[in-house]
PDB file of C-alpha atoms and ligand atoms in Angstrom:
ATOM      1  CA  MET A   1     -13.821   4.048   9.219  1.00  0.00           C
ATOM      2  CA  ILE A   2     -13.134   4.396   5.448  1.00  0.00           C
ATOM      3  CA  LYS A   3     -12.223   1.255   3.875  1.00  0.00           C
ATOM      4  CA  ILE A   4      -9.904   1.328   0.625  1.00  0.00           C
ATOM      5  CA  TYR A   5     -10.226  -1.419  -1.892  1.00  0.00           C
ATOM      6  CA  TYR A   6      -7.461  -2.000  -4.543  1.00  0.00           C
ATOM      7  CA  SER A   7      -4.889  -4.446  -5.673  1.00  0.00           C
ATOM      8  CA  HIS A   8      -1.573  -4.498  -3.733  1.00  0.00           C
ATOM      9  CA  LEU A   9      -0.001  -2.306  -6.277  1.00  0.00           C
ATOM     10  CA  PRO A  10       1.475   1.306  -5.404  1.00  0.00           C
ATOM     11  CA  PHE A  11      -0.535   2.775  -8.478  1.00  0.00           C
ATOM     12  CA  TRP A  12      -1.638   6.348  -8.210  1.00  0.00           C
ATOM     13  CA  ARG A  13      -5.243   5.613  -8.326  1.00  0.00           C
ATOM     14  CA  ALA A  14      -4.994   3.982  -4.962  1.00  0.00           C
ATOM     15  CA  GLU A  15      -1.999   5.688  -3.411  1.00  0.00           C
ATOM     16  CA  VAL A  16      -3.744   9.209  -3.615  1.00  0.00           C
ATOM     17  CA  LEU A  17      -6.360   7.815  -1.239  1.00  0.00           C
ATOM     18  CA  ARG A  18      -4.225   5.859   1.032  1.00  0.00           C
ATOM     19  CA  VAL A  19      -1.494   8.189   1.295  1.00  0.00           C
ATOM     20  CA  SER A  20      -3.604  11.290   1.821  1.00  0.00           C
ATOM     21  CA  LEU A  21      -5.300   9.617   4.820  1.00  0.00           C
ATOM     22  CA  PHE A  22      -1.929   8.342   5.959  1.00  0.00           C
ATOM     23  CA  ILE A  23      -0.104  11.618   6.019  1.00  0.00           C
ATOM     24  CA  ARG A  24      -2.822  12.976   8.418  1.00  0.00           C
ATOM     25  CA  ASP A  25      -2.841   9.708  10.681  1.00  0.00           C
ATOM     26  CA  ILE A  26      -6.494   9.155   9.734  1.00  0.00           C
ATOM     27  CA  PRO A  27      -7.104   5.474  10.300  1.00  0.00           C
ATOM     28  CA  PHE A  28      -8.466   3.477   7.233  1.00  0.00           C
ATOM     29  CA  GLU A  29      -8.587  -0.140   6.441  1.00  0.00           C
ATOM     30  CA  ASP A  30      -6.397  -0.820   3.441  1.00  0.00           C
ATOM     31  CA  VAL A  31      -8.173  -3.856   1.764  1.00  0.00           C
ATOM     32  CA  ARG A  32      -5.807  -5.403  -0.764  1.00  0.00           C
ATOM     33  CA  VAL A  33      -7.841  -7.357  -3.623  1.00  0.00           C
ATOM     34  CA  SER A  34      -6.079 -10.447  -4.671  1.00  0.00           C
ATOM     35  CA  ARG A  35      -5.859 -11.095  -8.638  1.00  0.00           C
ATOM     36  CA  GLU A  36      -8.568 -13.776  -8.550  1.00  0.00           C
ATOM     37  CA  GLU A  37     -10.950 -11.409  -6.466  1.00  0.00           C
ATOM     38  CA  PHE A  38     -10.324  -8.616  -9.020  1.00  0.00           C
ATOM     39  CA  ILE A  39     -11.144 -10.803 -11.953  1.00  0.00           C
ATOM     40  CA  HIS A  40     -14.302 -11.925 -10.275  1.00  0.00           C
ATOM     41  CA  LEU A  41     -15.015  -8.200  -9.515  1.00  0.00           C
ATOM     42  CA  ILE A  42     -14.523  -7.309 -13.239  1.00  0.00           C
ATOM     43  CA  LYS A  43     -16.990  -9.978 -14.318  1.00  0.00           C
ATOM     44  CA  THR A  44     -19.688  -9.702 -11.516  1.00  0.00           C
ATOM     45  CA  GLY A  45     -19.182  -6.547  -9.926  1.00  0.00           C
ATOM     46  CA  PHE A  46     -18.876  -8.068  -6.503  1.00  0.00           C
ATOM     47  CA  LEU A  47     -16.260  -7.050  -3.977  1.00  0.00           C
ATOM     48  CA  PRO A  48     -14.749  -9.695  -1.526  1.00  0.00           C
ATOM     49  CA  ASN A  49     -17.057  -8.540   1.045  1.00  0.00           C
ATOM     50  CA  GLY A  50     -20.160  -9.285  -1.213  1.00  0.00           C
ATOM     51  CA  LYS A  51     -21.046  -5.755  -1.921  1.00  0.00           C
ATOM     52  CA  LYS A  52     -20.911  -4.307  -5.348  1.00  0.00           C
ATOM     53  CA  SER A  53     -18.577  -1.802  -7.178  1.00  0.00           C
ATOM     54  CA  PRO A  54     -20.759   0.441  -9.222  1.00  0.00           C
ATOM     55  CA  PHE A  55     -18.558   0.165 -12.289  1.00  0.00           C
ATOM     56  CA  HIS A  56     -17.175  -3.161 -11.779  1.00  0.00           C
ATOM     57  CA  GLN A  57     -13.857  -1.312 -11.166  1.00  0.00           C
ATOM     58  CA  LEU A  58     -11.228  -0.413  -8.681  1.00  0.00           C
ATOM     59  CA  PRO A  59     -10.287   1.556  -6.592  1.00  0.00           C
ATOM     60  CA  VAL A  60     -13.445   1.932  -4.613  1.00  0.00           C
ATOM     61  CA  ILE A  61     -14.053   3.143  -1.202  1.00  0.00           C
ATOM     62  CA  GLU A  62     -16.541   2.084   1.549  1.00  0.00           C
ATOM     63  CA  VAL A  63     -18.051   4.566   3.898  1.00  0.00           C
ATOM     64  CA  GLU A  64     -20.957   4.205   6.166  1.00  0.00           C
ATOM     65  CA  ASP A  65     -21.732   0.821   4.336  1.00  0.00           C
ATOM     66  CA  LYS A  66     -21.958   2.392   0.710  1.00  0.00           C
ATOM     67  CA  ILE A  67     -19.465   1.798  -1.870  1.00  0.00           C
ATOM     68  CA  ILE A  68     -18.166   4.682  -4.027  1.00  0.00           C
ATOM     69  CA  GLY A  69     -16.139   4.398  -7.148  1.00  0.00           C
ATOM     70  CA  GLN A  70     -14.336   6.630  -9.505  1.00  0.00           C
ATOM     71  CA  THR A  71     -10.812   7.937  -8.631  1.00  0.00           C
ATOM     72  CA  GLY A  72     -11.432  11.634  -8.895  1.00  0.00           C
ATOM     73  CA  ALA A  73     -14.487  11.354  -6.813  1.00  0.00           C
ATOM     74  CA  ILE A  74     -13.038   9.327  -3.868  1.00  0.00           C
ATOM     75  CA  ALA A  75      -9.737  11.291  -4.028  1.00  0.00           C
ATOM     76  CA  ARG A  76     -11.569  14.376  -3.400  1.00  0.00           C
ATOM     77  CA  TYR A  77     -13.586  12.631  -0.434  1.00  0.00           C
ATOM     78  CA  CYS A  78     -10.228  11.510   1.150  1.00  0.00           C
ATOM     79  CA  GLY A  79      -8.647  15.061   0.349  1.00  0.00           C
ATOM     80  CA  LYS A  80     -11.479  16.609   2.262  1.00  0.00           C
ATOM     81  CA  VAL A  81     -11.371  14.340   5.310  1.00  0.00           C
ATOM     82  CA  SER A  82      -7.760  14.956   5.332  1.00  0.00           C
ATOM     83  CA  ASN A  83      -7.544  18.405   4.617  1.00  0.00           C
ATOM     84  CA  LEU A  84      -5.526  18.020   1.529  1.00  0.00           C
ATOM     85  CA  TYR A  85      -8.292  19.495  -0.825  1.00  0.00           C
ATOM     86  CA  SER A  86      -9.432  22.899  -0.661  1.00  0.00           C
ATOM     87  CA  ASP A  87     -12.705  24.687   0.310  1.00  0.00           C
ATOM     88  CA  ASP A  88     -12.226  27.451  -2.114  1.00  0.00           C
ATOM     89  CA  MET A  89     -13.969  26.614  -5.380  1.00  0.00           C
ATOM     90  CA  LEU A  90     -11.373  27.874  -7.741  1.00  0.00           C
ATOM     91  CA  LYS A  91      -8.561  26.139  -6.017  1.00  0.00           C
ATOM     92  CA  ALA A  92     -10.578  22.945  -5.783  1.00  0.00           C
ATOM     93  CA  ALA A  93     -11.154  23.047  -9.624  1.00  0.00           C
ATOM     94  CA  LYS A  94      -7.356  23.488 -10.049  1.00  0.00           C
ATOM     95  CA  ILE A  95      -6.744  20.477  -7.936  1.00  0.00           C
ATOM     96  CA  ASP A  96      -9.368  18.582 -10.100  1.00  0.00           C
ATOM     97  CA  GLN A  97      -7.852  19.422 -13.265  1.00  0.00           C
ATOM     98  CA  ILE A  98      -4.698  17.817 -12.242  1.00  0.00           C
ATOM     99  CA  ILE A  99      -6.352  14.607 -10.859  1.00  0.00           C
ATOM    100  CA  ASP A 100      -8.303  14.627 -14.342  1.00  0.00           C
ATOM    101  CA  ALA A 101      -4.933  15.071 -16.247  1.00  0.00           C
ATOM    102  CA  ALA A 102      -3.545  12.041 -14.231  1.00  0.00           C
ATOM    103  CA  THR A 103      -6.423  10.057 -15.636  1.00  0.00           C
ATOM    104  CA  ASP A 104      -5.862  11.434 -19.181  1.00  0.00           C
ATOM    105  CA  ILE A 105      -2.080  10.397 -19.078  1.00  0.00           C
ATOM    106  CA  THR A 106      -2.947   6.970 -17.707  1.00  0.00           C
ATOM    107  CA  ASN A 107      -5.398   6.471 -20.685  1.00  0.00           C
ATOM    108  CA  VAL A 108      -2.451   7.133 -23.093  1.00  0.00           C
ATOM    109  CA  VAL A 109      -0.158   4.760 -21.448  1.00  0.00           C
ATOM    110  CA  SER A 110      -2.561   2.074 -20.363  1.00  0.00           C
ATOM    111  CA  PRO A 111      -3.294   0.765 -24.090  1.00  0.00           C
ATOM    112  CA  THR A 112       0.516   0.100 -24.435  1.00  0.00           C
ATOM    113  CA  ILE A 113       0.298  -2.102 -21.182  1.00  0.00           C
ATOM    114  CA  ARG A 114      -2.518  -4.159 -22.781  1.00  0.00           C
ATOM    115  CA  GLU A 115      -0.610  -4.445 -26.360  1.00  0.00           C
ATOM    116  CA  LYS A 116       0.110  -7.954 -26.974  1.00  0.00           C
ATOM    117  CA  ASP A 117       2.007  -7.524 -30.201  1.00  0.00           C
ATOM    118  CA  GLN A 118       5.583  -6.581 -28.667  1.00  0.00           C
ATOM    119  CA  GLU A 119       6.801  -4.768 -31.841  1.00  0.00           C
ATOM    120  CA  LYS A 120       3.789  -2.580 -31.807  1.00  0.00           C
ATOM    121  CA  LYS A 121       4.015  -2.072 -28.196  1.00  0.00           C
ATOM    122  CA  MET A 122       7.540  -0.763 -28.403  1.00  0.00           C
ATOM    123  CA  GLU A 123       6.525   1.410 -31.212  1.00  0.00           C
ATOM    124  CA  ASP A 124       3.610   2.852 -29.378  1.00  0.00           C
ATOM    125  CA  ARG A 125       6.062   3.515 -26.352  1.00  0.00           C
ATOM    126  CA  LYS A 126       8.541   5.342 -28.719  1.00  0.00           C
ATOM    127  CA  VAL A 127       5.439   7.628 -29.478  1.00  0.00           C
ATOM    128  CA  LEU A 128       4.716   8.110 -25.811  1.00  0.00           C
ATOM    129  CA  VAL A 129       8.308   9.003 -24.774  1.00  0.00           C
ATOM    130  CA  ASN A 130       8.912  11.367 -27.887  1.00  0.00           C
ATOM    131  CA  LYS A 131       5.525  12.929 -28.252  1.00  0.00           C
ATOM    132  CA  LEU A 132       2.885  12.176 -26.132  1.00  0.00           C
ATOM    133  CA  LEU A 133       4.344  12.399 -22.348  1.00  0.00           C
ATOM    134  CA  PRO A 134       6.573  15.390 -23.128  1.00  0.00           C
ATOM    135  CA  ARG A 135       3.268  17.234 -24.434  1.00  0.00           C
ATOM    136  CA  TRP A 136       1.491  16.413 -21.256  1.00  0.00           C
ATOM    137  CA  PHE A 137       4.430  17.232 -19.099  1.00  0.00           C
ATOM    138  CA  LYS A 138       4.828  20.537 -20.701  1.00  0.00           C
ATOM    139  CA  TYR A 139       1.251  21.352 -20.008  1.00  0.00           C
ATOM    140  CA  LEU A 140       1.763  20.576 -16.236  1.00  0.00           C
ATOM    141  CA  GLU A 141       5.133  22.381 -16.084  1.00  0.00           C
ATOM    142  CA  ASN A 142       3.342  25.604 -17.609  1.00  0.00           C
ATOM    143  CA  LEU A 143       0.776  25.176 -14.757  1.00  0.00           C
ATOM    144  CA  LEU A 144       3.510  25.035 -12.098  1.00  0.00           C
ATOM    145  CA  SER A 145       5.160  28.090 -13.599  1.00  0.00           C
ATOM    146  CA  GLU A 146       1.971  30.251 -13.106  1.00  0.00           C
ATOM    147  CA  ASP A 147       2.745  31.468  -9.606  1.00  0.00           C
ATOM    148  CA  ASP A 148       5.485  31.194  -6.947  1.00  0.00           C
ATOM    149  CA  SER A 149       4.257  28.046  -5.132  1.00  0.00           C
ATOM    150  CA  ILE A 150       6.232  24.722  -5.919  1.00  0.00           C
ATOM    151  CA  TRP A 151       2.871  22.965  -5.563  1.00  0.00           C
ATOM    152  CA  PHE A 152       0.151  22.981  -8.103  1.00  0.00           C
ATOM    153  CA  VAL A 153      -1.943  24.891  -5.657  1.00  0.00           C
ATOM    154  CA  GLU A 154      -0.145  26.727  -2.679  1.00  0.00           C
ATOM    155  CA  THR A 155       0.274  23.933  -0.324  1.00  0.00           C
ATOM    156  CA  MET A 156       0.584  20.094  -0.864  1.00  0.00           C
ATOM    157  CA  THR A 157      -2.888  18.584  -1.958  1.00  0.00           C
ATOM    158  CA  ILE A 158      -4.026  15.275  -3.520  1.00  0.00           C
ATOM    159  CA  ALA A 159      -2.970  16.908  -6.861  1.00  0.00           C
ATOM    160  CA  ASP A 160       0.669  16.700  -5.946  1.00  0.00           C
ATOM    161  CA  ILE A 161       0.020  13.110  -4.403  1.00  0.00           C
ATOM    162  CA  ALA A 162      -1.528  11.836  -7.373  1.00  0.00           C
ATOM    163  CA  MET A 163       1.211  13.128  -9.777  1.00  0.00           C
ATOM    164  CA  TRP A 164       4.054  11.991  -7.380  1.00  0.00           C
ATOM    165  CA  ARG A 165       2.647   8.247  -7.779  1.00  0.00           C
ATOM    166  CA  LEU A 166       1.900   8.745 -11.604  1.00  0.00           C
ATOM    167  CA  LEU A 167       5.410  10.090 -12.132  1.00  0.00           C
ATOM    168  CA  GLY A 168       6.892   7.418  -9.826  1.00  0.00           C
ATOM    169  CA  TRP A 169       5.221   4.650 -11.958  1.00  0.00           C
ATOM    170  CA  LEU A 170       6.275   6.438 -15.301  1.00  0.00           C
ATOM    171  CA  THR A 171      10.060   7.003 -14.177  1.00  0.00           C
ATOM    172  CA  SER A 172      10.339   3.493 -12.251  1.00  0.00           C
ATOM    173  CA  GLY A 173      11.943   1.548 -15.299  1.00  0.00           C
ATOM    174  CA  ILE A 174       9.230  -1.094 -15.017  1.00  0.00           C
ATOM    175  CA  ILE A 175       7.597  -0.037 -18.239  1.00  0.00           C
ATOM    176  CA  ASP A 176       9.777  -1.101 -20.983  1.00  0.00           C
ATOM    177  CA  GLY A 177      10.696   1.558 -23.467  1.00  0.00           C
ATOM    178  CA  ILE A 178       9.968   4.311 -21.079  1.00  0.00           C
ATOM    179  CA  PRO A 179      13.380   5.638 -19.690  1.00  0.00           C
ATOM    180  CA  THR A 180      13.688   6.560 -15.949  1.00  0.00           C
ATOM    181  CA  SER A 181      14.782  10.171 -17.310  1.00  0.00           C
ATOM    182  CA  VAL A 182      11.429  10.772 -19.064  1.00  0.00           C
ATOM    183  CA  VAL A 183      10.512  13.743 -16.704  1.00  0.00           C
ATOM    184  CA  ASP A 184      14.122  15.259 -16.585  1.00  0.00           C
ATOM    185  CA  ASP A 185      13.165  18.051 -18.892  1.00  0.00           C
ATOM    186  CA  PHE A 186      10.467  19.260 -16.698  1.00  0.00           C
ATOM    187  CA  PRO A 187      12.271  20.595 -13.501  1.00  0.00           C
ATOM    188  CA  LYS A 188       9.136  21.899 -11.709  1.00  0.00           C
ATOM    189  CA  LEU A 189       7.216  18.636 -12.235  1.00  0.00           C
ATOM    190  CA  LYS A 190      10.181  16.583 -11.191  1.00  0.00           C
ATOM    191  CA  ASN A 191      10.398  18.380  -7.965  1.00  0.00           C
ATOM    192  CA  ILE A 192       6.657  17.684  -7.228  1.00  0.00           C
ATOM    193  CA  HIS A 193       7.630  13.964  -7.347  1.00  0.00           C
ATOM    194  CA  HIS A 194      10.828  14.736  -5.206  1.00  0.00           C
ATOM    195  CA  GLN A 195       8.951  17.068  -2.499  1.00  0.00           C
ATOM    196  CA  VAL A 196       6.229  14.306  -2.134  1.00  0.00           C
ATOM    197  CA  HIS A 197       8.519  11.401  -2.072  1.00  0.00           C
ATOM    198  CA  THR A 198      10.785  12.709   0.526  1.00  0.00           C
ATOM    199  CA  HIS A 199       8.037  13.775   2.868  1.00  0.00           C
ATOM    200  CA  PRO A 200       8.629  11.819   6.068  1.00  0.00           C
ATOM    201  CA  LYS A 201       5.210  10.184   6.228  1.00  0.00           C
ATOM    202  CA  VAL A 202       5.381   9.319   2.640  1.00  0.00           C
ATOM    203  CA  GLN A 203       8.702   7.737   3.359  1.00  0.00           C
ATOM    204  CA  GLU A 204       7.163   5.997   6.320  1.00  0.00           C
ATOM    205  CA  TRP A 205       4.234   4.659   4.282  1.00  0.00           C
ATOM    206  CA  MET A 206       6.463   3.252   1.566  1.00  0.00           C
ATOM    207  CA  LEU A 207       8.745   1.309   4.013  1.00  0.00           C
ATOM    208  CA  LYS A 208       5.851   0.001   6.086  1.00  0.00           C
ATOM    209  CA  THR A 209       3.902  -1.128   3.190  1.00  0.00           C
ATOM    210  CA  TYR A 210       6.174  -2.161   0.509  1.00  0.00           C
ATOM    211  CA  GLY A 211       9.205  -2.671   2.585  1.00  0.00           C
ATOM    212  CA  LYS A 212      11.253  -0.399   0.496  1.00  0.00           C
ATOM    213  CA  GLU A 213      11.169   2.918  -1.439  1.00  0.00           C
ATOM    214  CA  ILE A 214       9.315   2.596  -4.706  1.00  0.00           C
TER     215      ILE A 214
HETATM  216  N1  LIG B   1     -12.650   5.810 -14.373  1.00  0.00           N
HETATM  217  C1  LIG B   1     -12.301   4.820 -13.460  1.00  0.00           C
HETATM  218  C2  LIG B   1     -11.222   4.006 -14.107  1.00  0.00           C
HETATM  219  C3  LIG B   1     -10.828   2.804 -12.952  1.00  0.00           C
HETATM  220  C4  LIG B   1      -9.883   1.787 -13.638  1.00  0.00           C
HETATM  221  O1  LIG B   1      -9.772   1.796 -15.006  1.00  0.00           O
HETATM  222  N2  LIG B   1      -9.464   0.810 -12.695  1.00  0.00           N
HETATM  223  C5  LIG B   1      -9.053  -0.263 -13.391  1.00  0.00           C
HETATM  224  C6  LIG B   1      -7.728  -0.703 -12.356  1.00  0.00           C
HETATM  225  S1  LIG B   1      -6.457   0.318 -12.206  1.00  0.00           S
HETATM  226  C7  LIG B   1     -10.091  -1.322 -13.405  1.00  0.00           C
HETATM  227  O2  LIG B   1     -10.871  -1.325 -12.592  1.00  0.00           O
HETATM  228  N3  LIG B   1      -9.962  -2.046 -14.580  1.00  0.00           N
HETATM  229  C8  LIG B   1     -10.855  -3.027 -14.817  1.00  0.00           C
HETATM  230  C9  LIG B   1     -11.993  -2.586 -15.687  1.00  0.00           C
HETATM  231  O3  LIG B   1     -12.277  -1.493 -16.076  1.00  0.00           O
HETATM  232  O4  LIG B   1     -12.669  -3.706 -16.261  1.00  0.00           O
HETATM  233  C10 LIG B   1     -11.469   5.734 -12.300  1.00  0.00           C
HETATM  234  O5  LIG B   1     -11.181   6.811 -12.409  1.00  0.00           O
HETATM  235  O6  LIG B   1     -11.455   5.233 -11.274  1.00  0.00           O
END
């Protein structure tokens, strides 16, 4: 059985793994790493089970006794297992570019989370809201305008699941200075969030796991 290791957070890096398997009723072990265990992992590389995370990071998955890291790689693995990826090389590349864009967007937001100086943090958030996020959202909206599908690639895939949770985080209101309306000017992208969010299995997952809609 696949084991997924991450903190007890609905962050997209882990939710794309968990939800793609859950949607298809594929059993997996959902290992939630505590804060102390995570700090230990960053320092030493060791997971709570004594095995090593290759890059001292999370998420990782464990399959046949092997630990694999890097969100894109393991999202594809889970997507292949759950048939939410594609056998077609071009479609697979289109899915990959969305997962990599989710990583790029995370990498522009994360420094503002780590920023200790409150004034600079809020200045950086203004740049995010007025410039950087709209730029990324426009690129994604353009991709969604290329054909008739409401999804990034024909049917729902790990690309849509990753983007659903990334957008859910960015519009949740928990990041000070980023308004819940930040994606409102991008209707096709907003619809991806809506479509995945209202999927019955996704609703079931959120209620079962977090006791509420997130
Ligand atoms: N390139 C990695 C980055 C993963 C990552 O940054 N994970 C964070 C948690 S969300 C982490 O482990 N941070 C600790 C560290 O990098 O030292 C991936 O795509 O999975």
